[in-house]
Amino acid sequence: MCHHQPACPTADSADREAALSVACHPEQGWSLLCNGVLLFEDTGELLPDGRIIAPHRPLTTGHVTTAA
C-alpha cells in the first residue's frame, strides 16, 4: 500500500503510527495512514484487518498539585 521510500512501517509494526497520513479529517477526529491504519484523535486505532487498538494516551498530564 505504501509507495514511500523508505517504506513506512506496516500496520503490524509496533511503530505503525509513524506512517504518513494520506487523508486527514480533524473535524471528524481521524486520519488514514498510508499503511491502511485509521488513527483516531483519542489515539485509538482501527487496523486494516479489523482489529481495534484501544486508545493509549496518558490519562493524566503528569502535573502534580500540592495542597497549600
PDB file of C-alpha atoms in Angstrom:
ATOM      1  CA  MET A   1       0.000   0.000   0.000  1.00  0.00           C
ATOM      2  CA  CYS A   2       2.820   2.437   0.849  1.00  0.00           C
ATOM      3  CA  HIS A   3       4.842   3.830  -2.045  1.00  0.00           C
ATOM      4  CA  HIS A   4       7.206   5.982   0.039  1.00  0.00           C
ATOM      5  CA  GLN A   5      10.963   5.448   0.029  1.00  0.00           C
ATOM      6  CA  PRO A   6      11.969   4.260   2.517  1.00  0.00           C
ATOM      7  CA  ALA A   7       8.672   2.457   3.075  1.00  0.00           C
ATOM      8  CA  CYS A   8       6.571   3.456   6.061  1.00  0.00           C
ATOM      9  CA  PRO A   9       6.019   0.968   8.902  1.00  0.00           C
ATOM     10  CA  THR A  10       3.416  -1.693   8.183  1.00  0.00           C
ATOM     11  CA  ALA A  11       0.123  -1.915  10.044  1.00  0.00           C
ATOM     12  CA  ASP A  12       1.574  -4.826  12.074  1.00  0.00           C
ATOM     13  CA  SER A  13       4.667  -2.881  13.180  1.00  0.00           C
ATOM     14  CA  ALA A  14       4.932  -1.502  16.689  1.00  0.00           C
ATOM     15  CA  ASP A  15       5.680   1.935  15.187  1.00  0.00           C
ATOM     16  CA  ARG A  16       2.712   1.851  12.750  1.00  0.00           C
ATOM     17  CA  GLU A  17       1.645   5.376  13.829  1.00  0.00           C
ATOM     18  CA  ALA A  18       4.809   6.761  12.187  1.00  0.00           C
ATOM     19  CA  ALA A  19       3.370   6.091   8.711  1.00  0.00           C
ATOM     20  CA  LEU A  20       2.466   9.144   6.667  1.00  0.00           C
ATOM     21  CA  SER A  21      -1.098  10.431   6.557  1.00  0.00           C
ATOM     22  CA  VAL A  22      -2.886  10.145   3.206  1.00  0.00           C
ATOM     23  CA  ALA A  23      -6.222  11.571   4.383  1.00  0.00           C
ATOM     24  CA  CYS A  24      -6.839  13.771   7.391  1.00  0.00           C
ATOM     25  CA  HIS A  25     -10.203  14.847   8.774  1.00  0.00           C
ATOM     26  CA  PRO A  26      -9.508  16.626  12.080  1.00  0.00           C
ATOM     27  CA  GLU A  27     -13.079  17.921  12.201  1.00  0.00           C
ATOM     28  CA  GLN A  28     -14.171  14.278  12.414  1.00  0.00           C
ATOM     29  CA  GLY A  29     -11.240  13.185  14.584  1.00  0.00           C
ATOM     30  CA  TRP A  30      -9.451  10.706  12.328  1.00  0.00           C
ATOM     31  CA  SER A  31      -6.635  10.247   9.834  1.00  0.00           C
ATOM     32  CA  LEU A  32      -5.921   7.465   7.349  1.00  0.00           C
ATOM     33  CA  LEU A  33      -2.282   6.433   7.256  1.00  0.00           C
ATOM     34  CA  CYS A  34      -0.598   5.032   4.140  1.00  0.00           C
ATOM     35  CA  ASN A  35      -0.335   1.617   5.806  1.00  0.00           C
ATOM     36  CA  GLY A  36      -4.150   1.405   5.997  1.00  0.00           C
ATOM     37  CA  VAL A  37      -4.450   2.252   9.696  1.00  0.00           C
ATOM     38  CA  LEU A  38      -7.239   4.593  10.773  1.00  0.00           C
ATOM     39  CA  LEU A  39      -5.812   6.707  13.569  1.00  0.00           C
ATOM     40  CA  PHE A  40      -8.287   8.498  15.833  1.00  0.00           C
ATOM     41  CA  GLU A  41      -7.615  11.680  17.805  1.00  0.00           C
ATOM     42  CA  ASP A  42      -8.035   9.810  21.099  1.00  0.00           C
ATOM     43  CA  THR A  43      -5.089   7.604  19.945  1.00  0.00           C
ATOM     44  CA  GLY A  44      -7.331   4.609  19.248  1.00  0.00           C
ATOM     45  CA  GLU A  45      -6.688   2.760  16.003  1.00  0.00           C
ATOM     46  CA  LEU A  46      -8.535   0.564  13.556  1.00  0.00           C
ATOM     47  CA  LEU A  47      -6.195  -1.766  11.692  1.00  0.00           C
ATOM     48  CA  PRO A  48      -6.823  -2.859   8.083  1.00  0.00           C
ATOM     49  CA  ASP A  49      -7.718  -6.395   9.211  1.00  0.00           C
ATOM     50  CA  GLY A  50     -10.450  -5.052  11.533  1.00  0.00           C
ATOM     51  CA  ARG A  51      -8.540  -5.298  14.802  1.00  0.00           C
ATOM     52  CA  ILE A  52      -9.113  -2.462  17.247  1.00  0.00           C
ATOM     53  CA  ILE A  53      -6.322  -0.874  19.263  1.00  0.00           C
ATOM     54  CA  ALA A  54      -7.716   0.853  22.332  1.00  0.00           C
ATOM     55  CA  PRO A  55      -6.732   4.473  22.997  1.00  0.00           C
ATOM     56  CA  HIS A  56      -3.365   4.619  24.728  1.00  0.00           C
ATOM     57  CA  ARG A  57      -2.804   8.247  25.576  1.00  0.00           C
ATOM     58  CA  PRO A  58      -1.946   9.012  29.196  1.00  0.00           C
ATOM     59  CA  LEU A  59      -4.922   9.703  31.409  1.00  0.00           C
ATOM     60  CA  THR A  60      -3.015  12.274  33.438  1.00  0.00           C
ATOM     61  CA  THR A  61      -0.820  15.160  32.396  1.00  0.00           C
ATOM     62  CA  GLY A  62       1.925  14.319  34.842  1.00  0.00           C
ATOM     63  CA  HIS A  63       1.421  17.555  36.757  1.00  0.00           C
ATOM     64  CA  VAL A  64       1.448  17.205  40.488  1.00  0.00           C
ATOM     65  CA  THR A  65      -0.669  19.521  42.560  1.00  0.00           C
ATOM     66  CA  THR A  66       0.156  20.223  46.166  1.00  0.00           C
ATOM     67  CA  ALA A  67      -2.136  21.484  48.862  1.00  0.00           C
ATOM     68  CA  ALA A  68      -1.067  24.762  50.401  1.00  0.00           C
TER      69      ALA A  68
END
